[in-house]
Amino acid sequence: MINIRLEKLRHEMTKFNLDAVIIPSTDPHQSEYVAKHWKIREYFSGFTGSAGVLVLNKDEAALWTDSRYFLQFEDECKEYDINLHKQSIPHAPEHVQWLCDSLDEGAVIGLDFLQFSKAQMDYIIERSRPKNIELKNIPSLVDEIWTDRPALPSFPIDIHPLEFSGESTASKIQKVQDKITNSKADYYLFSSLDEIAWLFNIRSRDVDYTPLVTAYALVGPDNTRLFCDKSRFSTTAIDTFSKLHIEIIDYKLAIAELQKLDVNKKIITDVSSLNYAVFNAVESKFLFQNSIAKELKAIKNETEIAGAKNCMVKDGVALTKFFIWLESELATREISEFEIGKKLESFRKQQDYYVGESFAAIVGYKGNGAIIHYTAPEKGSAMVKNENILLVDSGAQYKDGTTDITRTVWLGGTPSTELKTAYSAVLKGYIMLEQLQFPKGTVGMQIDAFARFHLWQQGLNYPHGTGHGIGSFGMVHEPPQGFTTNPATSSGSTAHAPNQLTTIEPGCYKKGVYGIRIENIVLSQVKQVTEFGEFLGFTPLTLFPIDRQLIDKSLLTVSETAWFNSYHKMVYDQLSPMLNTDEKEWLKGMCNEL
Amino acid sequence: MINIRLEKLRHEMTKFNLDAVIIPSTDPHQSEYVAKHWKIREYFSGFTGSAGVLVLNKDEAALWTDSRYFLQFEDECKEYDINLHKQSIPHAPEHVQWLCDSLDEGAVIGLDFLQFSKAQMDYIIERSRPKNIELKNIPSLVDEIWTDRPALPSFPIDIHPLEFSGESTASKIQKVQDKITNSKADYYLFSSLDEIAWLFNIRSRDVDYTPLVTAYALVGPDNTRLFCDKSRFSTTAIDTFSKLHIEIIDYKLAIAELQKLDVNKKIITDVSSLNYAVFNAVESKFLFQNSIAKELKAIKNETEIAGAKNCMVKDGVALTKFFIWLESELATREISEFEIGKKLESFRKQQDYYVGESFAAIVGYKGNGAIIHYTAPEKGSAMVKNENILLVDSGAQYKDGTTDITRTVWLGGTPSTELKTAYSAVLKGYIMLEQLQFPKGTVGMQIDAFARFHLWQQGLNYPHGTGHGIGSFGMVHEPPQGFTTNPATSSGSTAHAPNQLTTIEPGCYKKGVYGIRIENIVLSQVKQVTEFGEFLGFTPLTLFPIDRQLIDKSLLTVSETAWFNSYHKMVYDQLSPMLNTDEKEWLKGMCNEL
């Protein structure tokens, strides 16, 4: 089927006189997860990983993705005429030079400008210039082939109430308008869906796992335009927005409306979130680069922090019930990874304000835990027994917050020394970040290295970042801050600030054998102020015991053991009031001093 | 006098219709240390620090420099009509926005394009565009005022022999020509003085402390042009170069010759090292950015590494004799910092192949040690007694290598707990980098953080990078690799590679009270190869005991103490054969187990 689609695509390429096409995995808003309408790369490749680019030239169909997805690609695409090209750096546009090298002078590449950011297009333009390669905007390329393409999302839009958001839309818009005035600009243009959800306190389910609304927004000094399907709002919402001078205009009219703006008007925007079609519409009016929402949104307010803490209790309770269930079931039968994931979901569903999972839960038994973004298939997933190692990475969207937690547990038998050494090094790395104090201005890339220290000392490492920002009933991966080795990403280059929510999740993976990852959400706070400035650090919010069967206690320092014990005391103190006697008993056993 | 010069400069500004001028501290080759001819900023400000920019607008003369130089500025410039503007990041062009903000629409800034890199000019152009500010190339601005300006250097040029360089000029040029051929280019343009010294195996003394030659070079497929004063070469050298198809052309003709190149020719170059005048001359022929010499030169060959090791023995012997002298003299008298620096130089002078100091030795007693780039004045420097703390940072140029070492010693009395804690944290940071193993691809900014870990944990820090690459009878600060918190520098963003020479030099400073710094040169090497890739680490080359009177032993781990003892065993084993009985005895005491 995929091969037939590719054949049709080649036919269209001939029709449009194209020598190549680039099909990325993005939507017009540079979103991480995209609505079904935009899953063009998946449609033509069968590859479902969240990162990857499909490139067709005369000779081959090439899928470029990074090490997190190599195993998944082999699994999903082995029967199709698609070659895997391994990226050495996640999201790096390594395919561009390769494609340009493969093309003749004056060749034509077809692409949909809506799916490319300004920076991505600049990069392609630079690489294609020496051979005078033309870049042609072909938004309709797939329409003839993908006849049953899903429409743009049209789910009802909910207003995210003040009790969860902690700040009114009026107040947020005022902050944006102050920025416009201070910058002597006329407009602030928003294109990132999470920024728009934050600004208007709106939520929907356009995108899997993420409560976002497909929209653009233009804030002016006196009024605001929200480009979004009006029929999705309740009349109450339309009325409330109208009083705030917010006009709702059809999503598809956004680019035309932007083009119509007075030539003398000046726009501030976060260019990195704009697609190239929108960028072209506003380029002449662009004043300077700014990501006000990232600046403001990343700093959580008291209500959002309280909500996050509340969610951690709910997640901890759900996980306690889940692991008790798992332990007792495994004593009598084998259970598929898929069933385990569904059961975990059912325990979270019982919690207040539950909306859905924040991403597809990763339940990876033994070697499957080494597939970084593994999803257990409904049919034929591995059967888990009461032995060996299981990795469970999961999270939820609650109306008062978003969660993301990973635990790696030993289910029975005797773990190898190699495994215990690796697990202990991962844990020591996690604790190192918890204990770390760093001066204001320290960026994600610097902090990331500490989580790897103990692994590096033994020649071990992990092929992913050490953590990411997380939203408040928003995106599970929320920029700008995080921890990664890649300086070209916002999570590598952004300085951490107080009152941000970030995950810490070091790991270690052995292909076909095991996956280890330990992940908590932490709150950044000022820890000390000296003549050398403000020093920040992290406080763990996630509440669930870390498996101790895989720890080689002799490898922990006194200080690490003390941290471990104090964390588990906190977990027990905070979760136990919500549990029944049996559950308390079980948790007590998991939270004893090491 | 400075005020009169500034007044004359304002007069010239009026003559040229300038609203502002920017006077940086660079030469046309982006060199760190510059020939006297280029010390324009020093001439007009009296400020002798190596980093700083003088900016004049209608209202004020503003000197921008970073925290390393704040105290020095106060000291040198307090009587002049110059305001200090504090840069938060060293070398950051924070003055540009400030200047543009202070100017009216359509104002004119005068600057000498020879003193600005392409990137610096791009930055100024971008900031000046909103107000239509004009940037005017005024190379002759200072000539009317600075009538006794020193000429361009014309010292004789020495050929650096194969026994020290380890690779012939022919072989190096062949590597460059291979790169040109592989890149389908026609020329490789060199502008960095250290790269030119490396490529041609030439040395002179155009610049203080650095054996460089003022020149440009253009390598073509069959011949090479070296833009440099011919009279500086011996006839033998001219003859040898001629056989290698190297033509020597007058330095001042370089830009004109570059402009004359056939329009269809393509040039590869390291744009970051070009000044804007040269860049303009070759822009249309520029093919792509490459720093071949940095790539090749930074990896030292066996001869260069052997030379470096040999220099460490010589430096260690000189320092042993020096500290024995210091100890014995202080028992009977007070000695000025200046005299101490001169005496240290005299011990190094006794060593084989000694050429000169590699930078002005820093001898900082008590609070003077907190002035990061302190130079003790000939008259009135502090008198050192046999008590309290002394920082000595010094190095030499030997024909077989370049050295740079810092030791902080306690001269007598009882050190405070605060001081011992800080010193121990600095030492622990140093040892952490020595013990660190990191995967190939890890950059300076990531490694830098580890050196600060133990300081950060106590709310301490230091306002400089943790180390820099070092040349082979070349620049004491040699790019590209190093350790710093600044991602915008090559030493922050460059991955370390095997066989590089780099310093590790964490510190801690308390204004007016003490300066602590411990610095060794280390060699990077592959330490382990696993399924996760190659892991690198550092091996110390510098040979001299680290003062132990300031160590709080209880703060060192078993592993840190073991490292300390094994380092001192190596120091004793390698230095003692070169010492007499008394010196051996003294060194033995300094190298005992902790």
JSON list of N, CA, C and O in Angstrom, two decimals, chain A residues 432 435-437 439 443 445-446 449-450 453 456-461 485 509 528 530 532 535, chain B residues 432 435-437 439 443 445-446 449-450 453 456-461 485 509 528 530 532 535:
[
{"chain": "A", "resi": 432, "resn": "MET", "atom": "N", "xyz": [22.46, 13.65, 40.99]},
{"chain": "A", "resi": 432, "resn": "MET", "atom": "CA", "xyz": [23.42, 14.75, 40.80]},
{"chain": "A", "resi": 432, "resn": "MET", "atom": "C", "xyz": [22.69, 16.02, 40.36]},
{"chain": "A", "resi": 432, "resn": "MET", "atom": "O", "xyz": [22.99, 17.11, 40.84]},
{"chain": "A", "resi": 435, "resn": "GLN", "atom": "N", "xyz": [20.82, 17.46, 43.30]},
{"chain": "A", "resi": 435, "resn": "GLN", "atom": "CA", "xyz": [21.68, 18.10, 44.30]},
{"chain": "A", "resi": 435, "resn": "GLN", "atom": "C", "xyz": [22.45, 19.30, 43.75]},
{"chain": "A", "resi": 435, "resn": "GLN", "atom": "O", "xyz": [22.99, 20.09, 44.51]},
{"chain": "A", "resi": 436, "resn": "LEU", "atom": "N", "xyz": [22.46, 19.41, 42.44]},
{"chain": "A", "resi": 436, "resn": "LEU", "atom": "CA", "xyz": [23.23, 20.47, 41.79]},
{"chain": "A", "resi": 436, "resn": "LEU", "atom": "C", "xyz": [22.67, 21.84, 42.13]},
{"chain": "A", "resi": 436, "resn": "LEU", "atom": "O", "xyz": [21.46, 22.05, 42.15]},
{"chain": "A", "resi": 437, "resn": "GLN", "atom": "N", "xyz": [23.56, 22.77, 42.34]},
{"chain": "A", "resi": 437, "resn": "GLN", "atom": "CA", "xyz": [23.23, 24.18, 42.49]},
{"chain": "A", "resi": 437, "resn": "GLN", "atom": "C", "xyz": [23.98, 24.89, 41.37]},
{"chain": "A", "resi": 437, "resn": "GLN", "atom": "O", "xyz": [25.15, 24.57, 41.13]},
{"chain": "A", "resi": 439, "resn": "PRO", "atom": "N", "xyz": [24.56, 28.74, 38.97]},
{"chain": "A", "resi": 439, "resn": "PRO", "atom": "CA", "xyz": [24.26, 30.17, 38.95]},
{"chain": "A", "resi": 439, "resn": "PRO", "atom": "C", "xyz": [23.22, 30.52, 37.88]},
{"chain": "A", "resi": 439, "resn": "PRO", "atom": "O", "xyz": [23.12, 29.82, 36.87]},
{"chain": "A", "resi": 443, "resn": "VAL", "atom": "N", "xyz": [22.74, 27.31, 31.27]},
{"chain": "A", "resi": 443, "resn": "VAL", "atom": "CA", "xyz": [21.80, 26.82, 30.26]},
{"chain": "A", "resi": 443, "resn": "VAL", "atom": "C", "xyz": [21.71, 25.29, 30.29]},
{"chain": "A", "resi": 443, "resn": "VAL", "atom": "O", "xyz": [22.54, 24.61, 30.90]},
{"chain": "A", "resi": 445, "resn": "MET", "atom": "N", "xyz": [22.31, 22.89, 28.28]},
{"chain": "A", "resi": 445, "resn": "MET", "atom": "CA", "xyz": [23.42, 22.09, 27.81]},
{"chain": "A", "resi": 445, "resn": "MET", "atom": "C", "xyz": [24.49, 21.86, 28.89]},
{"chain": "A", "resi": 445, "resn": "MET", "atom": "O", "xyz": [25.16, 20.83, 28.91]},
{"chain": "A", "resi": 446, "resn": "GLN", "atom": "N", "xyz": [24.66, 22.86, 29.75]},
{"chain": "A", "resi": 446, "resn": "GLN", "atom": "CA", "xyz": [25.66, 22.72, 30.82]},
{"chain": "A", "resi": 446, "resn": "GLN", "atom": "C", "xyz": [25.15, 21.76, 31.89]},
{"chain": "A", "resi": 446, "resn": "GLN", "atom": "O", "xyz": [25.89, 20.92, 32.39]},
{"chain": "A", "resi": 449, "resn": "ALA", "atom": "N", "xyz": [25.11, 17.81, 31.14]},
{"chain": "A", "resi": 449, "resn": "ALA", "atom": "CA", "xyz": [26.34, 17.03, 31.25]},
{"chain": "A", "resi": 449, "resn": "ALA", "atom": "C", "xyz": [26.46, 16.34, 32.62]},
{"chain": "A", "resi": 449, "resn": "ALA", "atom": "O", "xyz": [26.96, 15.22, 32.72]},
{"chain": "A", "resi": 450, "resn": "PHE", "atom": "N", "xyz": [25.98, 17.02, 33.66]},
{"chain": "A", "resi": 450, "resn": "PHE", "atom": "CA", "xyz": [26.09, 16.43, 35.01]},
{"chain": "A", "resi": 450, "resn": "PHE", "atom": "C", "xyz": [25.32, 15.12, 35.13]},
{"chain": "A", "resi": 450, "resn": "PHE", "atom": "O", "xyz": [25.75, 14.20, 35.82]},
{"chain": "A", "resi": 453, "resn": "PHE", "atom": "N", "xyz": [27.52, 12.29, 33.96]},
{"chain": "A", "resi": 453, "resn": "PHE", "atom": "CA", "xyz": [28.86, 12.14, 34.53]},
{"chain": "A", "resi": 453, "resn": "PHE", "atom": "C", "xyz": [29.17, 10.69, 34.91]},
{"chain": "A", "resi": 453, "resn": "PHE", "atom": "O", "xyz": [30.17, 10.11, 34.47]},
{"chain": "A", "resi": 456, "resn": "TRP", "atom": "N", "xyz": [29.30, 8.34, 31.85]},
{"chain": "A", "resi": 456, "resn": "TRP", "atom": "CA", "xyz": [30.51, 8.58, 31.04]},
{"chain": "A", "resi": 456, "resn": "TRP", "atom": "C", "xyz": [31.74, 7.93, 31.68]},
{"chain": "A", "resi": 456, "resn": "TRP", "atom": "O", "xyz": [32.60, 7.40, 30.97]},
{"chain": "A", "resi": 457, "resn": "GLN", "atom": "N", "xyz": [31.83, 8.01, 33.00]},
{"chain": "A", "resi": 457, "resn": "GLN", "atom": "CA", "xyz": [33.01, 7.47, 33.69]},
{"chain": "A", "resi": 457, "resn": "GLN", "atom": "C", "xyz": [33.17, 5.98, 33.40]},
{"chain": "A", "resi": 457, "resn": "GLN", "atom": "O", "xyz": [34.26, 5.43, 33.54]},
{"chain": "A", "resi": 458, "resn": "GLN", "atom": "N", "xyz": [32.06, 5.34, 33.00]},
{"chain": "A", "resi": 458, "resn": "GLN", "atom": "CA", "xyz": [32.13, 3.91, 32.70]},
{"chain": "A", "resi": 458, "resn": "GLN", "atom": "C", "xyz": [31.97, 3.61, 31.22]},
{"chain": "A", "resi": 458, "resn": "GLN", "atom": "O", "xyz": [31.72, 2.47, 30.83]},
{"chain": "A", "resi": 459, "resn": "GLY", "atom": "N", "xyz": [32.07, 4.66, 30.40]},
{"chain": "A", "resi": 459, "resn": "GLY", "atom": "CA", "xyz": [31.93, 4.43, 28.96]},
{"chain": "A", "resi": 459, "resn": "GLY", "atom": "C", "xyz": [30.49, 4.21, 28.53]},
{"chain": "A", "resi": 459, "resn": "GLY", "atom": "O", "xyz": [30.22, 3.61, 27.49]},
{"chain": "A", "resi": 460, "resn": "LEU", "atom": "N", "xyz": [29.53, 4.66, 29.36]},
{"chain": "A", "resi": 460, "resn": "LEU", "atom": "CA", "xyz": [28.11, 4.53, 29.02]},
{"chain": "A", "resi": 460, "resn": "LEU", "atom": "C", "xyz": [27.55, 5.91, 28.64]},
{"chain": "A", "resi": 460, "resn": "LEU", "atom": "O", "xyz": [28.16, 6.94, 28.91]},
{"chain": "A", "resi": 461, "resn": "ASN", "atom": "N", "xyz": [26.36, 5.92, 28.06]},
{"chain": "A", "resi": 461, "resn": "ASN", "atom": "CA", "xyz": [25.73, 7.18, 27.65]},
{"chain": "A", "resi": 461, "resn": "ASN", "atom": "C", "xyz": [24.30, 6.89, 27.25]},
{"chain": "A", "resi": 461, "resn": "ASN", "atom": "O", "xyz": [23.88, 5.73, 27.25]},
{"chain": "A", "resi": 485, "resn": "THR", "atom": "N", "xyz": [22.35, 17.80, 24.95]},
{"chain": "A", "resi": 485, "resn": "THR", "atom": "CA", "xyz": [23.72, 18.06, 24.51]},
{"chain": "A", "resi": 485, "resn": "THR", "atom": "C", "xyz": [23.75, 18.94, 23.27]},
{"chain": "A", "resi": 485, "resn": "THR", "atom": "O", "xyz": [24.82, 19.33, 22.83]},
{"chain": "A", "resi": 509, "resn": "TYR", "atom": "N", "xyz": [20.65, 2.28, 27.74]},
{"chain": "A", "resi": 509, "resn": "TYR", "atom": "CA", "xyz": [19.93, 1.31, 26.91]},
{"chain": "A", "resi": 509, "resn": "TYR", "atom": "C", "xyz": [20.89, 0.33, 26.27]},
{"chain": "A", "resi": 509, "resn": "TYR", "atom": "O", "xyz": [21.94, 0.71, 25.78]},
{"chain": "A", "resi": 528, "resn": "GLN", "atom": "N", "xyz": [20.17, 29.66, 46.84]},
{"chain": "A", "resi": 528, "resn": "GLN", "atom": "CA", "xyz": [21.14, 30.43, 47.64]},
{"chain": "A", "resi": 528, "resn": "GLN", "atom": "C", "xyz": [21.46, 31.74, 46.92]},
{"chain": "A", "resi": 528, "resn": "GLN", "atom": "O", "xyz": [21.48, 31.78, 45.69]},
{"chain": "A", "resi": 530, "resn": "THR", "atom": "N", "xyz": [24.44, 34.63, 47.06]},
{"chain": "A", "resi": 530, "resn": "THR", "atom": "CA", "xyz": [25.73, 35.00, 47.64]},
{"chain": "A", "resi": 530, "resn": "THR", "atom": "C", "xyz": [26.28, 36.20, 46.87]},
{"chain": "A", "resi": 530, "resn": "THR", "atom": "O", "xyz": [25.65, 36.68, 45.94]},
{"chain": "A", "resi": 532, "resn": "PHE", "atom": "N", "xyz": [28.33, 36.04, 44.75]},
{"chain": "A", "resi": 532, "resn": "PHE", "atom": "CA", "xyz": [28.54, 35.59, 43.37]},
{"chain": "A", "resi": 532, "resn": "PHE", "atom": "C", "xyz": [27.23, 35.50, 42.60]},
{"chain": "A", "resi": 532, "resn": "PHE", "atom": "O", "xyz": [27.21, 35.05, 41.47]},
{"chain": "A", "resi": 535, "resn": "PHE", "atom": "N", "xyz": [21.89, 31.44, 42.99]},
{"chain": "A", "resi": 535, "resn": "PHE", "atom": "CA", "xyz": [22.11, 30.05, 42.60]},
{"chain": "A", "resi": 535, "resn": "PHE", "atom": "C", "xyz": [20.78, 29.30, 42.64]},
{"chain": "A", "resi": 535, "resn": "PHE", "atom": "O", "xyz": [20.05, 29.39, 43.60]},
{"chain": "B", "resi": 432, "resn": "MET", "atom": "N", "xyz": [38.27, 17.12, 39.20]},
{"chain": "B", "resi": 432, "resn": "MET", "atom": "CA", "xyz": [37.09, 16.57, 38.52]},
{"chain": "B", "resi": 432, "resn": "MET", "atom": "C", "xyz": [37.32, 16.54, 37.01]},
{"chain": "B", "resi": 432, "resn": "MET", "atom": "O", "xyz": [36.97, 15.57, 36.34]},
{"chain": "B", "resi": 435, "resn": "GLN", "atom": "N", "xyz": [39.72, 13.78, 36.17]},
{"chain": "B", "resi": 435, "resn": "GLN", "atom": "CA", "xyz": [39.16, 12.43, 36.28]},
{"chain": "B", "resi": 435, "resn": "GLN", "atom": "C", "xyz": [38.01, 12.21, 35.31]},
{"chain": "B", "resi": 435, "resn": "GLN", "atom": "O", "xyz": [37.60, 11.08, 35.09]},
{"chain": "B", "resi": 436, "resn": "LEU", "atom": "N", "xyz": [37.50, 13.29, 34.74]},
{"chain": "B", "resi": 436, "resn": "LEU", "atom": "CA", "xyz": [36.35, 13.21, 33.84]},
{"chain": "B", "resi": 436, "resn": "LEU", "atom": "C", "xyz": [36.68, 12.42, 32.58]},
{"chain": "B", "resi": 436, "resn": "LEU", "atom": "O", "xyz": [37.74, 12.57, 32.00]},
{"chain": "B", "resi": 437, "resn": "GLN", "atom": "N", "xyz": [35.72, 11.61, 32.17]},
{"chain": "B", "resi": 437, "resn": "GLN", "atom": "CA", "xyz": [35.79, 10.94, 30.88]},
{"chain": "B", "resi": 437, "resn": "GLN", "atom": "C", "xyz": [34.55, 11.42, 30.13]},
{"chain": "B", "resi": 437, "resn": "GLN", "atom": "O", "xyz": [33.48, 11.51, 30.72]},
{"chain": "B", "resi": 439, "resn": "PRO", "atom": "N", "xyz": [32.35, 11.64, 26.12]},
{"chain": "B", "resi": 439, "resn": "PRO", "atom": "CA", "xyz": [32.29, 11.08, 24.77]},
{"chain": "B", "resi": 439, "resn": "PRO", "atom": "C", "xyz": [32.80, 12.08, 23.74]},
{"chain": "B", "resi": 439, "resn": "PRO", "atom": "O", "xyz": [32.69, 13.29, 23.92]},
{"chain": "B", "resi": 443, "resn": "VAL", "atom": "N", "xyz": [31.65, 19.35, 23.96]},
{"chain": "B", "resi": 443, "resn": "VAL", "atom": "CA", "xyz": [32.27, 20.65, 23.70]},
{"chain": "B", "resi": 443, "resn": "VAL", "atom": "C", "xyz": [32.71, 21.32, 25.00]},
{"chain": "B", "resi": 443, "resn": "VAL", "atom": "O", "xyz": [32.32, 20.92, 26.10]},
{"chain": "B", "resi": 445, "resn": "MET", "atom": "N", "xyz": [31.98, 24.02, 26.56]},
{"chain": "B", "resi": 445, "resn": "MET", "atom": "CA", "xyz": [30.98, 24.54, 27.48]},
{"chain": "B", "resi": 445, "resn": "MET", "atom": "C", "xyz": [30.43, 23.48, 28.43]},
{"chain": "B", "resi": 445, "resn": "MET", "atom": "O", "xyz": [30.07, 23.77, 29.56]},
{"chain": "B", "resi": 446, "resn": "GLN", "atom": "N", "xyz": [30.35, 22.24, 27.93]},
{"chain": "B", "resi": 446, "resn": "GLN", "atom": "CA", "xyz": [29.85, 21.16, 28.78]},
{"chain": "B", "resi": 446, "resn": "GLN", "atom": "C", "xyz": [30.89, 20.77, 29.82]},
{"chain": "B", "resi": 446, "resn": "GLN", "atom": "O", "xyz": [30.58, 20.56, 30.99]},
{"chain": "B", "resi": 449, "resn": "ALA", "atom": "N", "xyz": [31.54, 23.21, 32.95]},
{"chain": "B", "resi": 449, "resn": "ALA", "atom": "CA", "xyz": [30.63, 23.19, 34.10]},
{"chain": "B", "resi": 449, "resn": "ALA", "atom": "C", "xyz": [31.15, 22.30, 35.23]},
{"chain": "B", "resi": 449, "resn": "ALA", "atom": "O", "xyz": [30.97, 22.60, 36.41]},
{"chain": "B", "resi": 450, "resn": "PHE", "atom": "N", "xyz": [31.80, 21.18, 34.86]},
{"chain": "B", "resi": 450, "resn": "PHE", "atom": "CA", "xyz": [32.28, 20.26, 35.89]},
{"chain": "B", "resi": 450, "resn": "PHE", "atom": "C", "xyz": [33.32, 20.91, 36.81]},
{"chain": "B", "resi": 450, "resn": "PHE", "atom": "O", "xyz": [33.37, 20.64, 38.00]},
{"chain": "B", "resi": 453, "resn": "PHE", "atom": "N", "xyz": [31.51, 22.71, 39.58]},
{"chain": "B", "resi": 453, "resn": "PHE", "atom": "CA", "xyz": [30.53, 21.99, 40.39]},
{"chain": "B", "resi": 453, "resn": "PHE", "atom": "C", "xyz": [30.69, 22.23, 41.90]},
{"chain": "B", "resi": 453, "resn": "PHE", "atom": "O", "xyz": [29.76, 22.66, 42.57]},
{"chain": "B", "resi": 456, "resn": "TRP", "atom": "N", "xyz": [30.03, 25.91, 42.86]},
{"chain": "B", "resi": 456, "resn": "TRP", "atom": "CA", "xyz": [28.60, 26.24, 42.78]},
{"chain": "B", "resi": 456, "resn": "TRP", "atom": "C", "xyz": [27.84, 25.71, 44.00]},
{"chain": "B", "resi": 456, "resn": "TRP", "atom": "O", "xyz": [26.94, 26.38, 44.50]},
{"chain": "B", "resi": 457, "resn": "GLN", "atom": "N", "xyz": [28.21, 24.50, 44.44]},
{"chain": "B", "resi": 457, "resn": "GLN", "atom": "CA", "xyz": [27.48, 23.90, 45.56]},
{"chain": "B", "resi": 457, "resn": "GLN", "atom": "C", "xyz": [27.57, 24.77, 46.81]},
{"chain": "B", "resi": 457, "resn": "GLN", "atom": "O", "xyz": [26.74, 24.66, 47.71]},
{"chain": "B", "resi": 458, "resn": "GLN", "atom": "N", "xyz": [28.57, 25.66, 46.84]},
{"chain": "B", "resi": 458, "resn": "GLN", "atom": "CA", "xyz": [28.73, 26.54, 48.00]},
{"chain": "B", "resi": 458, "resn": "GLN", "atom": "C", "xyz": [28.44, 27.99, 47.67]},
{"chain": "B", "resi": 458, "resn": "GLN", "atom": "O", "xyz": [28.78, 28.90, 48.43]},
{"chain": "B", "resi": 459, "resn": "GLY", "atom": "N", "xyz": [27.82, 28.21, 46.50]},
{"chain": "B", "resi": 459, "resn": "GLY", "atom": "CA", "xyz": [27.50, 29.59, 46.12]},
{"chain": "B", "resi": 459, "resn": "GLY", "atom": "C", "xyz": [28.72, 30.38, 45.67]},
{"chain": "B", "resi": 459, "resn": "GLY", "atom": "O", "xyz": [28.73, 31.60, 45.71]},
{"chain": "B", "resi": 460, "resn": "LEU", "atom": "N", "xyz": [29.77, 29.66, 45.23]},
{"chain": "B", "resi": 460, "resn": "LEU", "atom": "CA", "xyz": [30.98, 30.32, 44.74]},
{"chain": "B", "resi": 460, "resn": "LEU", "atom": "C", "xyz": [31.06, 30.16, 43.22]},
{"chain": "B", "resi": 460, "resn": "LEU", "atom": "O", "xyz": [30.36, 29.34, 42.62]},
{"chain": "B", "resi": 461, "resn": "ASN", "atom": "N", "xyz": [31.94, 30.93, 42.59]},
{"chain": "B", "resi": 461, "resn": "ASN", "atom": "CA", "xyz": [32.09, 30.85, 41.14]},
{"chain": "B", "resi": 461, "resn": "ASN", "atom": "C", "xyz": [33.33, 31.64, 40.74]},
{"chain": "B", "resi": 461, "resn": "ASN", "atom": "O", "xyz": [33.97, 32.25, 41.60]},
{"chain": "B", "resi": 485, "resn": "THR", "atom": "N", "xyz": [31.92, 29.17, 29.77]},
{"chain": "B", "resi": 485, "resn": "THR", "atom": "CA", "xyz": [30.45, 29.14, 29.87]},
{"chain": "B", "resi": 485, "resn": "THR", "atom": "C", "xyz": [29.80, 29.81, 28.67]},
{"chain": "B", "resi": 485, "resn": "THR", "atom": "O", "xyz": [28.59, 29.77, 28.54]},
{"chain": "B", "resi": 509, "resn": "TYR", "atom": "N", "xyz": [37.84, 34.09, 43.66]},
{"chain": "B", "resi": 509, "resn": "TYR", "atom": "CA", "xyz": [38.42, 35.39, 43.96]},
{"chain": "B", "resi": 509, "resn": "TYR", "atom": "C", "xyz": [37.55, 36.17, 44.92]},
{"chain": "B", "resi": 509, "resn": "TYR", "atom": "O", "xyz": [36.33, 36.20, 44.78]},
{"chain": "B", "resi": 528, "resn": "GLN", "atom": "N", "xyz": [38.87, 5.39, 26.66]},
{"chain": "B", "resi": 528, "resn": "GLN", "atom": "CA", "xyz": [38.09, 4.15, 26.62]},
{"chain": "B", "resi": 528, "resn": "GLN", "atom": "C", "xyz": [37.28, 4.11, 25.32]},
{"chain": "B", "resi": 528, "resn": "GLN", "atom": "O", "xyz": [36.81, 5.15, 24.85]},
{"chain": "B", "resi": 530, "resn": "THR", "atom": "N", "xyz": [33.95, 2.04, 23.88]},
{"chain": "B", "resi": 530, "resn": "THR", "atom": "CA", "xyz": [32.89, 1.08, 24.22]},
{"chain": "B", "resi": 530, "resn": "THR", "atom": "C", "xyz": [31.87, 1.08, 23.09]},
{"chain": "B", "resi": 530, "resn": "THR", "atom": "O", "xyz": [32.02, 1.80, 22.11]},
{"chain": "B", "resi": 532, "resn": "PHE", "atom": "N", "xyz": [29.29, 2.55, 23.16]},
{"chain": "B", "resi": 532, "resn": "PHE", "atom": "CA", "xyz": [28.73, 3.89, 23.14]},
{"chain": "B", "resi": 532, "resn": "PHE", "atom": "C", "xyz": [29.68, 4.90, 22.49]},
{"chain": "B", "resi": 532, "resn": "PHE", "atom": "O", "xyz": [29.41, 6.08, 22.47]},
{"chain": "B", "resi": 535, "resn": "PHE", "atom": "N", "xyz": [35.57, 7.54, 24.32]},
{"chain": "B", "resi": 535, "resn": "PHE", "atom": "CA", "xyz": [35.54, 8.46, 25.46]},
{"chain": "B", "resi": 535, "resn": "PHE", "atom": "C", "xyz": [36.93, 9.06, 25.66]},
{"chain": "B", "resi": 535, "resn": "PHE", "atom": "O", "xyz": [37.92, 8.33, 25.68]}
]
